[in-house]
PDB file of N, CA and C in Angstrom:
ATOM      1  N   ALA A 217      95.600  35.032 -86.831  1.00  0.00           N
ATOM      2  CA  ALA A 217      94.487  35.493 -87.620  1.00  0.00           C
ATOM      3  C   ALA A 217      94.548  37.189 -87.445  1.00  0.00           C
ATOM      4  N   GLY A 218      94.509  37.705 -88.523  1.00  0.00           N
ATOM      5  CA  GLY A 218      94.518  39.108 -88.795  1.00  0.00           C
ATOM      6  C   GLY A 218      93.441  39.870 -88.052  1.00  0.00           C
ATOM      7  N   ILE A 219      92.262  39.518 -88.131  1.00  0.00           N
ATOM      8  CA  ILE A 219      91.248  40.094 -87.304  1.00  0.00           C
ATOM      9  C   ILE A 219      91.325  39.931 -85.786  1.00  0.00           C
ATOM     10  N   GLU A 220      91.849  38.835 -85.257  1.00  0.00           N
ATOM     11  CA  GLU A 220      92.093  38.847 -83.830  1.00  0.00           C
ATOM     12  C   GLU A 220      93.179  39.587 -83.513  1.00  0.00           C
ATOM     13  N   TRP A 221      94.277  39.904 -84.168  1.00  0.00           N
ATOM     14  CA  TRP A 221      95.170  40.797 -83.830  1.00  0.00           C
ATOM     15  C   TRP A 221      94.702  42.074 -83.863  1.00  0.00           C
ATOM     16  N   LEU A 222      93.957  42.476 -84.812  1.00  0.00           N
ATOM     17  CA  LEU A 222      93.290  43.855 -84.733  1.00  0.00           C
ATOM     18  C   LEU A 222      92.395  44.091 -83.666  1.00  0.00           C
ATOM     19  N   LEU A 223      91.691  43.172 -83.178  1.00  0.00           N
ATOM     20  CA  LEU A 223      90.829  43.244 -82.065  1.00  0.00           C
ATOM     21  C   LEU A 223      91.597  43.528 -80.811  1.00  0.00           C
ATOM     22  N   SER A 224      92.718  42.773 -80.650  1.00  0.00           N
ATOM     23  CA  SER A 224      93.454  42.942 -79.322  1.00  0.00           C
ATOM     24  C   SER A 224      94.219  44.134 -79.450  1.00  0.00           C
ATOM     25  N   PHE A 225      94.571  44.616 -80.775  1.00  0.00           N
ATOM     26  CA  PHE A 225      95.352  45.893 -80.882  1.00  0.00           C
ATOM     27  C   PHE A 225      94.396  47.186 -80.356  1.00  0.00           C
ATOM     28  N   LEU A 226      92.982  46.858 -80.565  1.00  0.00           N
ATOM     29  CA  LEU A 226      92.222  48.000 -80.270  1.00  0.00           C
ATOM     30  C   LEU A 226      91.606  47.870 -78.757  1.00  0.00           C
ATOM     31  N   ASN A 227      92.038  46.853 -78.128  1.00  0.00           N
ATOM     32  CA  ASN A 227      91.579  46.432 -76.769  1.00  0.00           C
ATOM     33  C   ASN A 227      90.189  46.104 -76.719  1.00  0.00           C
ATOM     34  N   TRP A 228      89.687  45.233 -77.872  1.00  0.00           N
ATOM     35  CA  TRP A 228      88.378  45.014 -77.906  1.00  0.00           C
ATOM     36  C   TRP A 228      88.455  43.389 -77.520  1.00  0.00           C
ATOM     37  N   THR A 229      87.393  42.882 -76.927  1.00  0.00           N
ATOM     38  CA  THR A 229      87.274  41.341 -76.652  1.00  0.00           C
ATOM     39  C   THR A 229      86.661  40.693 -77.977  1.00  0.00           C
ATOM     40  N   SER A 230      87.413  39.628 -78.310  1.00  0.00           N
ATOM     41  CA  SER A 230      87.083  38.891 -79.422  1.00  0.00           C
ATOM     42  C   SER A 230      85.872  37.905 -79.222  1.00  0.00           C
ATOM     43  N   HIS A 231      84.806  38.096 -80.080  1.00  0.00           N
ATOM     44  CA  HIS A 231      83.593  37.149 -79.656  1.00  0.00           C
ATOM     45  C   HIS A 231      83.362  36.060 -81.052  1.00  0.00           C
ATOM     46  N   ILE A 232      84.659  35.975 -81.635  1.00  0.00           N
ATOM     47  CA  ILE A 232      84.666  35.027 -82.810  1.00  0.00           C
ATOM     48  C   ILE A 232      84.801  33.615 -82.441  1.00  0.00           C
ATOM     49  N   HIS A 233      83.975  32.794 -82.823  1.00  0.00           N
ATOM     50  CA  HIS A 233      84.061  31.169 -82.595  1.00  0.00           C
ATOM     51  C   HIS A 233      85.395  30.664 -83.077  1.00  0.00           C
ATOM     52  N   GLU A 234      85.835  29.679 -82.100  1.00  0.00           N
ATOM     53  CA  GLU A 234      86.928  28.927 -82.503  1.00  0.00           C
ATOM     54  C   GLU A 234      86.484  27.755 -83.361  1.00  0.00           C
ATOM     55  N   ARG A 235      87.351  27.358 -84.298  1.00  0.00           N
ATOM     56  CA  ARG A 235      86.851  26.174 -84.933  1.00  0.00           C
ATOM     57  C   ARG A 235      87.997  25.119 -85.041  1.00  0.00           C
ATOM     58  N   PRO A 236      87.542  23.818 -85.068  1.00  0.00           N
ATOM     59  CA  PRO A 236      88.585  22.785 -85.056  1.00  0.00           C
ATOM     60  C   PRO A 236      89.196  22.600 -86.466  1.00  0.00           C
ATOM     61  N   TYR A 237      90.167  22.022 -86.522  1.00  0.00           N
ATOM     62  CA  TYR A 237      91.082  21.715 -87.806  1.00  0.00           C
ATOM     63  C   TYR A 237      91.142  20.211 -87.729  1.00  0.00           C
ATOM     64  N   ARG A 238      91.536  19.652 -88.975  1.00  0.00           N
ATOM     65  CA  ARG A 238      91.804  18.224 -89.047  1.00  0.00           C
ATOM     66  C   ARG A 238      93.052  17.815 -88.154  1.00  0.00           C
ATOM     67  N   ASN A 239      92.701  16.818 -87.503  1.00  0.00           N
ATOM     68  CA  ASN A 239      93.692  16.403 -86.356  1.00  0.00           C
ATOM     69  C   ASN A 239      93.997  17.247 -85.144  1.00  0.00           C
ATOM     70  N   ARG A 240      93.101  18.233 -85.124  1.00  0.00           N
ATOM     71  CA  ARG A 240      93.356  19.102 -84.013  1.00  0.00           C
ATOM     72  C   ARG A 240      92.070  19.579 -83.431  1.00  0.00           C
ATOM     73  N   PRO A 241      91.266  18.818 -82.628  1.00  0.00           N
ATOM     74  CA  PRO A 241      89.925  19.087 -82.182  1.00  0.00           C
ATOM     75  C   PRO A 241      89.990  20.224 -81.137  1.00  0.00           C
ATOM     76  N   LEU A 242      88.851  20.849 -80.883  1.00  0.00           N
ATOM     77  CA  LEU A 242      88.896  21.903 -79.883  1.00  0.00           C
ATOM     78  C   LEU A 242      88.984  21.248 -78.424  1.00  0.00           C
ATOM     79  N   SER A 243      89.654  22.185 -77.551  1.00  0.00           N
ATOM     80  CA  SER A 243      89.833  21.791 -76.280  1.00  0.00           C
ATOM     81  C   SER A 243      88.507  22.042 -75.545  1.00  0.00           C
ATOM     82  N   GLU A 244      88.433  21.478 -74.241  1.00  0.00           N
ATOM     83  CA  GLU A 244      87.288  21.776 -73.483  1.00  0.00           C
ATOM     84  C   GLU A 244      86.941  23.257 -73.276  1.00  0.00           C
ATOM     85  N   GLU A 245      88.251  23.905 -72.965  1.00  0.00           N
ATOM     86  CA  GLU A 245      87.984  25.525 -72.680  1.00  0.00           C
ATOM     87  C   GLU A 245      87.541  26.281 -73.918  1.00  0.00           C
ATOM     88  N   GLN A 246      87.900  25.808 -75.324  1.00  0.00           N
ATOM     89  CA  GLN A 246      87.394  26.368 -76.487  1.00  0.00           C
ATOM     90  C   GLN A 246      85.864  26.039 -76.610  1.00  0.00           C
ATOM     91  N   LYS A 247      85.581  24.799 -76.437  1.00  0.00           N
ATOM     92  CA  LYS A 247      84.232  24.406 -76.430  1.00  0.00           C
ATOM     93  C   LYS A 247      83.246  25.191 -75.350  1.00  0.00           C
ATOM     94  N   GLU A 248      83.680  25.580 -74.416  1.00  0.00           N
ATOM     95  CA  GLU A 248      83.002  26.313 -73.277  1.00  0.00           C
ATOM     96  C   GLU A 248      82.881  27.572 -73.788  1.00  0.00           C
ATOM     97  N   LYS A 249      83.988  28.396 -74.395  1.00  0.00           N
ATOM     98  CA  LYS A 249      83.966  29.665 -74.882  1.00  0.00           C
ATOM     99  C   LYS A 249      82.893  29.773 -75.980  1.00  0.00           C
ATOM    100  N   ASN A 250      82.997  28.711 -76.866  1.00  0.00           N
ATOM    101  CA  ASN A 250      81.943  28.810 -78.106  1.00  0.00           C
ATOM    102  C   ASN A 250      80.630  28.797 -77.519  1.00  0.00           C
ATOM    103  N   THR A 251      80.269  27.823 -76.576  1.00  0.00           N
ATOM    104  CA  THR A 251      78.913  27.742 -76.017  1.00  0.00           C
ATOM    105  C   THR A 251      78.515  28.975 -75.486  1.00  0.00           C
ATOM    106  N   GLU A 252      79.302  29.816 -74.674  1.00  0.00           N
ATOM    107  CA  GLU A 252      78.953  31.066 -74.036  1.00  0.00           C
ATOM    108  C   GLU A 252      78.720  32.222 -75.201  1.00  0.00           C
ATOM    109  N   ARG A 253      79.689  32.176 -76.226  1.00  0.00           N
ATOM    110  CA  ARG A 253      79.408  33.101 -77.286  1.00  0.00           C
ATOM    111  C   ARG A 253      78.131  32.686 -78.148  1.00  0.00           C
ATOM    112  N   SER A 254      77.762  31.509 -78.274  1.00  0.00           N
ATOM    113  CA  SER A 254      76.501  31.169 -78.947  1.00  0.00           C
ATOM    114  C   SER A 254      75.303  31.548 -78.307  1.00  0.00           C
ATOM    115  N   LYS A 255      75.356  31.728 -77.034  1.00  0.00           N
ATOM    116  CA  LYS A 255      74.168  32.147 -76.144  1.00  0.00           C
ATOM    117  C   LYS A 255      73.657  33.618 -76.552  1.00  0.00           C
ATOM    118  N   THR A 256      74.774  34.581 -76.728  1.00  0.00           N
ATOM    119  CA  THR A 256      74.431  35.946 -77.081  1.00  0.00           C
ATOM    120  C   THR A 256      74.123  36.041 -78.635  1.00  0.00           C
ATOM    121  N   ARG A 257      74.972  35.029 -79.272  1.00  0.00           N
ATOM    122  CA  ARG A 257      74.823  35.296 -80.722  1.00  0.00           C
ATOM    123  C   ARG A 257      73.345  34.854 -81.329  1.00  0.00           C
ATOM    124  N   SER A 258      72.865  33.721 -80.647  1.00  0.00           N
ATOM    125  CA  SER A 258      71.539  33.217 -81.028  1.00  0.00           C
ATOM    126  C   SER A 258      70.475  34.168 -80.782  1.00  0.00           C
ATOM    127  N   HIS A 259      70.529  34.971 -79.790  1.00  0.00           N
ATOM    128  CA  HIS A 259      69.434  35.960 -79.486  1.00  0.00           C
ATOM    129  C   HIS A 259      69.383  37.011 -80.526  1.00  0.00           C
ATOM    130  N   VAL A 260      70.531  37.435 -81.034  1.00  0.00           N
ATOM    131  CA  VAL A 260      70.714  38.509 -81.927  1.00  0.00           C
ATOM    132  C   VAL A 260      70.330  37.868 -83.412  1.00  0.00           C
ATOM    133  N   GLU A 261      70.814  36.672 -83.736  1.00  0.00           N
ATOM    134  CA  GLU A 261      70.549  36.151 -84.977  1.00  0.00           C
ATOM    135  C   GLU A 261      69.100  35.876 -85.370  1.00  0.00           C
ATOM    136  N   HIS A 262      68.409  35.544 -84.266  1.00  0.00           N
ATOM    137  CA  HIS A 262      66.875  35.351 -84.418  1.00  0.00           C
ATOM    138  C   HIS A 262      66.222  36.615 -84.903  1.00  0.00           C
ATOM    139  N   VAL A 263      66.522  37.622 -84.318  1.00  0.00           N
ATOM    140  CA  VAL A 263      65.974  38.991 -84.828  1.00  0.00           C
ATOM    141  C   VAL A 263      66.284  39.206 -86.191  1.00  0.00           C
ATOM    142  N   PHE A 264      67.463  38.995 -86.664  1.00  0.00           N
ATOM    143  CA  PHE A 264      67.794  39.286 -88.051  1.00  0.00           C
ATOM    144  C   PHE A 264      67.048  38.238 -88.945  1.00  0.00           C
ATOM    145  N   GLY A 265      67.030  36.919 -88.477  1.00  0.00           N
ATOM    146  CA  GLY A 265      66.359  35.989 -89.226  1.00  0.00           C
ATOM    147  C   GLY A 265      64.836  36.300 -89.525  1.00  0.00           C
ATOM    148  N   ALA A 266      64.160  36.827 -88.346  1.00  0.00           N
ATOM    149  CA  ALA A 266      62.710  37.248 -88.424  1.00  0.00           C
ATOM    150  C   ALA A 266      62.722  38.265 -89.666  1.00  0.00           C
ATOM    151  N   TRP A 267      63.653  39.363 -89.478  1.00  0.00           N
ATOM    152  CA  TRP A 267      63.679  40.399 -90.500  1.00  0.00           C
ATOM    153  C   TRP A 267      63.613  39.912 -91.816  1.00  0.00           C
ATOM    154  N   VAL A 268      64.644  38.945 -92.240  1.00  0.00           N
ATOM    155  CA  VAL A 268      64.692  38.423 -93.419  1.00  0.00           C
ATOM    156  C   VAL A 268      63.530  37.596 -93.925  1.00  0.00           C
ATOM    157  N   MET A 269      63.084  36.666 -93.126  1.00  0.00           N
ATOM    158  CA  MET A 269      61.976  35.723 -93.505  1.00  0.00           C
ATOM    159  C   MET A 269      60.471  36.321 -93.491  1.00  0.00           C
ATOM    160  N   GLN A 270      60.220  37.408 -92.589  1.00  0.00           N
ATOM    161  CA  GLN A 270      58.966  37.776 -92.365  1.00  0.00           C
ATOM    162  C   GLN A 270      58.783  39.493 -92.575  1.00  0.00           C
ATOM    163  N   LEU A 271      59.999  40.095 -92.426  1.00  0.00           N
ATOM    164  CA  LEU A 271      59.606  41.664 -92.710  1.00  0.00           C
ATOM    165  C   LEU A 271      60.324  42.274 -94.056  1.00  0.00           C
ATOM    166  N   GLY A 272      60.570  41.370 -94.859  1.00  0.00           N
ATOM    167  CA  GLY A 272      61.129  41.812 -96.259  1.00  0.00           C
ATOM    168  C   GLY A 272      62.804  42.088 -96.149  1.00  0.00           C
ATOM    169  N   GLY A 273      63.340  41.606 -95.220  1.00  0.00           N
ATOM    170  CA  GLY A 273      64.664  41.587 -95.341  1.00  0.00           C
ATOM    171  C   GLY A 273      65.414  42.866 -94.808  1.00  0.00           C
ATOM    172  N   LYS A 274      66.842  43.001 -94.761  1.00  0.00           N
ATOM    173  CA  LYS A 274      67.558  43.967 -94.088  1.00  0.00           C
ATOM    174  C   LYS A 274      67.910  44.962 -94.971  1.00  0.00           C
ATOM    175  N   LEU A 275      67.482  44.923 -96.385  1.00  0.00           N
ATOM    176  CA  LEU A 275      67.822  45.984 -97.267  1.00  0.00           C
ATOM    177  C   LEU A 275      66.897  47.141 -97.234  1.00  0.00           C
ATOM    178  N   LEU A 276      67.421  48.352 -97.176  1.00  0.00           N
ATOM    179  CA  LEU A 276      66.544  49.559 -97.053  1.00  0.00           C
ATOM    180  C   LEU A 276      66.691  50.328 -98.489  1.00  0.00           C
ATOM    181  N   ARG A 277      65.405  50.769 -98.816  1.00  0.00           N
ATOM    182  CA  ARG A 277      65.494  51.577-100.076  1.00  0.00           C
ATOM    183  C   ARG A 277      64.813  52.886 -99.670  1.00  0.00           C
ATOM    184  N   SER A 278      65.611  53.735 -99.052  1.00  0.00           N
ATOM    185  CA  SER A 278      65.013  54.937 -98.666  1.00  0.00           C
ATOM    186  C   SER A 278      66.329  56.081 -98.828  1.00  0.00           C
ATOM    187  N   ILE A 279      65.964  57.201 -98.998  1.00  0.00           N
ATOM    188  CA  ILE A 279      67.070  58.277 -99.161  1.00  0.00           C
ATOM    189  C   ILE A 279      67.081  59.012 -97.888  1.00  0.00           C
ATOM    190  N   GLY A 280      68.246  59.047 -97.374  1.00  0.00           N
ATOM    191  CA  GLY A 280      68.312  59.954 -96.130  1.00  0.00           C
ATOM    192  C   GLY A 280      68.506  59.070 -94.872  1.00  0.00           C
ATOM    193  N   LEU A 281      69.327  59.679 -93.943  1.00  0.00           N
ATOM    194  CA  LEU A 281      69.535  58.886 -92.630  1.00  0.00           C
ATOM    195  C   LEU A 281      68.136  58.981 -91.742  1.00  0.00           C
ATOM    196  N   GLY A 282      67.471  59.904 -91.862  1.00  0.00           N
ATOM    197  CA  GLY A 282      66.210  60.256 -91.075  1.00  0.00           C
ATOM    198  C   GLY A 282      65.248  59.088 -91.500  1.00  0.00           C
ATOM    199  N   ARG A 283      64.913  58.811 -92.741  1.00  0.00           N
ATOM    200  CA  ARG A 283      64.060  57.978 -93.327  1.00  0.00           C
ATOM    201  C   ARG A 283      64.447  56.516 -92.991  1.00  0.00           C
ATOM    202  N   ALA A 284      65.751  56.121 -93.179  1.00  0.00           N
ATOM    203  CA  ALA A 284      66.372  55.018 -92.791  1.00  0.00           C
ATOM    204  C   ALA A 284      66.024  54.684 -91.404  1.00  0.00           C
ATOM    205  N   GLU A 285      66.408  55.710 -90.540  1.00  0.00           N
ATOM    206  CA  GLU A 285      66.059  55.397 -89.010  1.00  0.00           C
ATOM    207  C   GLU A 285      64.490  55.017 -88.732  1.00  0.00           C
ATOM    208  N   VAL A 286      63.646  55.845 -89.422  1.00  0.00           N
ATOM    209  CA  VAL A 286      62.219  55.457 -89.273  1.00  0.00           C
ATOM    210  C   VAL A 286      61.805  54.286 -89.707  1.00  0.00           C
ATOM    211  N   ASN A 287      62.412  53.845 -90.923  1.00  0.00           N
ATOM    212  CA  ASN A 287      62.109  52.515 -91.543  1.00  0.00           C
ATOM    213  C   ASN A 287      62.736  51.343 -90.621  1.00  0.00           C
ATOM    214  N   LEU A 288      63.901  51.400 -89.921  1.00  0.00           N
ATOM    215  CA  LEU A 288      64.332  50.512 -89.117  1.00  0.00           C
ATOM    216  C   LEU A 288      63.555  50.452 -87.629  1.00  0.00           C
ATOM    217  N   GLY A 289      63.281  51.693 -87.357  1.00  0.00           N
ATOM    218  CA  GLY A 289      62.250  51.743 -85.938  1.00  0.00           C
ATOM    219  C   GLY A 289      61.089  51.015 -86.299  1.00  0.00           C
ATOM    220  N   LEU A 290      60.435  51.115 -87.330  1.00  0.00           N
ATOM    221  CA  LEU A 290      59.025  50.656 -87.673  1.00  0.00           C
ATOM    222  C   LEU A 290      59.150  49.037 -87.639  1.00  0.00           C
ATOM    223  N   LYS A 291      60.363  48.601 -88.312  1.00  0.00           N
ATOM    224  CA  LYS A 291      60.644  47.134 -88.483  1.00  0.00           C
ATOM    225  C   LYS A 291      60.748  46.549 -87.148  1.00  0.00           C
ATOM    226  N   ASN A 292      61.625  47.333 -86.199  1.00  0.00           N
ATOM    227  CA  ASN A 292      61.709  46.617 -84.888  1.00  0.00           C
ATOM    228  C   ASN A 292      60.520  46.784 -84.106  1.00  0.00           C
ATOM    229  N   LEU A 293      59.651  47.781 -84.083  1.00  0.00           N
ATOM    230  CA  LEU A 293      58.321  47.909 -83.499  1.00  0.00           C
ATOM    231  C   LEU A 293      57.472  46.719 -83.970  1.00  0.00           C
ATOM    232  N   THR A 294      57.397  46.412 -85.333  1.00  0.00           N
ATOM    233  CA  THR A 294      56.509  45.347 -85.935  1.00  0.00           C
ATOM    234  C   THR A 294      57.107  43.931 -85.289  1.00  0.00           C
ATOM    235  N   TYR A 295      58.379  43.891 -85.188  1.00  0.00           N
ATOM    236  CA  TYR A 295      59.082  42.624 -84.717  1.00  0.00           C
ATOM    237  C   TYR A 295      58.605  42.521 -83.284  1.00  0.00           C
ATOM    238  N   ASN A 296      58.560  43.538 -82.507  1.00  0.00           N
ATOM    239  CA  ASN A 296      58.236  43.412 -80.930  1.00  0.00           C
ATOM    240  C   ASN A 296      56.785  43.236 -80.845  1.00  0.00           C
ATOM    241  N   PHE A 297      56.047  43.693 -81.648  1.00  0.00           N
ATOM    242  CA  PHE A 297      54.653  43.420 -81.557  1.00  0.00           C
ATOM    243  C   PHE A 297      54.410  41.924 -81.865  1.00  0.00           C
ATOM    244  N   MET A 298      55.116  41.317 -82.936  1.00  0.00           N
ATOM    245  CA  MET A 298      54.788  40.098 -83.201  1.00  0.00           C
ATOM    246  C   MET A 298      55.436  39.125 -82.128  1.00  0.00           C
ATOM    247  N   ARG A 299      56.434  39.533 -81.429  1.00  0.00           N
ATOM    248  CA  ARG A 299      56.970  38.656 -80.323  1.00  0.00           C
ATOM    249  C   ARG A 299      55.857  38.770 -79.050  1.00  0.00           C
ATOM    250  N   PHE A 300      55.519  40.074 -78.890  1.00  0.00           N
ATOM    251  CA  PHE A 300      54.315  40.195 -77.779  1.00  0.00           C
ATOM    252  C   PHE A 300      53.128  39.376 -78.108  1.00  0.00           C
ATOM    253  N   ILE A 301      52.633  39.376 -79.240  1.00  0.00           N
ATOM    254  CA  ILE A 301      51.481  38.572 -79.640  1.00  0.00           C
ATOM    255  C   ILE A 301      51.889  37.032 -79.481  1.00  0.00           C
ATOM    256  N   PHE A 302      53.052  36.498 -79.726  1.00  0.00           N
ATOM    257  CA  PHE A 302      53.520  35.073 -79.578  1.00  0.00           C
ATOM    258  C   PHE A 302      53.422  34.666 -78.190  1.00  0.00           C
ATOM    259  N   TRP A 303      54.049  35.548 -77.159  1.00  0.00           N
ATOM    260  CA  TRP A 303      53.880  35.071 -75.747  1.00  0.00           C
ATOM    261  C   TRP A 303      52.516  35.411 -75.269  1.00  0.00           C
ATOM    262  N   GLU A 304      51.752  36.277 -75.822  1.00  0.00           N
ATOM    263  CA  GLU A 304      50.473  36.354 -75.074  1.00  0.00           C
ATOM    264  C   GLU A 304      49.548  35.306 -75.527  1.00  0.00           C
ATOM    265  N   THR A 305      49.574  34.641 -76.718  1.00  0.00           N
ATOM    266  CA  THR A 305      48.803  33.762 -77.102  1.00  0.00           C
ATOM    267  C   THR A 305      49.309  32.262 -76.761  1.00  0.00           C
ATOM    268  N   ARG A 306      50.353  32.156 -76.135  1.00  0.00           N
ATOM    269  CA  ARG A 306      50.775  30.727 -75.712  1.00  0.00           C
ATOM    270  C   ARG A 306      49.820  30.229 -74.715  1.00  0.00           C
ATOM    271  N   GLU A 307      49.775  28.968 -74.664  1.00  0.00           N
ATOM    272  CA  GLU A 307      48.987  28.211 -73.699  1.00  0.00           C
ATOM    273  C   GLU A 307      49.726  28.170 -72.289  1.00  0.00           C
ATOM    274  N   PRO A 308      49.198  28.450 -71.337  1.00  0.00           N
ATOM    275  CA  PRO A 308      50.087  28.512 -70.149  1.00  0.00           C
ATOM    276  C   PRO A 308      50.446  27.239 -69.658  1.00  0.00           C
ATOM    277  N   VAL A 309      51.671  26.959 -69.084  1.00  0.00           N
ATOM    278  CA  VAL A 309      52.265  25.507 -68.722  1.00  0.00           C
ATOM    279  C   VAL A 309      51.646  25.255 -67.292  1.00  0.00           C
ATOM    280  N   LEU A 310      51.116  24.171 -67.191  1.00  0.00           N
ATOM    281  CA  LEU A 310      50.620  23.745 -65.819  1.00  0.00           C
ATOM    282  C   LEU A 310      51.700  22.817 -65.310  1.00  0.00           C
ATOM    283  N   ASN A 311      51.977  23.081 -64.005  1.00  0.00           N
ATOM    284  CA  ASN A 311      53.093  22.253 -63.315  1.00  0.00           C
ATOM    285  C   ASN A 311      52.221  21.147 -62.611  1.00  0.00           C
TER     286      ASN A 311
END
């Protein structure tokens, strides 16, 4: 794959998932690597999913880098407040 070669040429670690093909299922090592990659990926994708579903998407309609940074900063702040409220209003788990 071209992108895998480019990443190795730049001495970067690839975080691209392996996929099975017909009559060639994934090995156990490939499955473990995909599981490890999914842990990181899921944390990041949940943030972008919340942006798209609740905060108006990832598209910015502002002129200038400064305004774009402020816009993204406010979106991040809003997301963090929403997560804070979520964790604060949960019922405590009794053991």
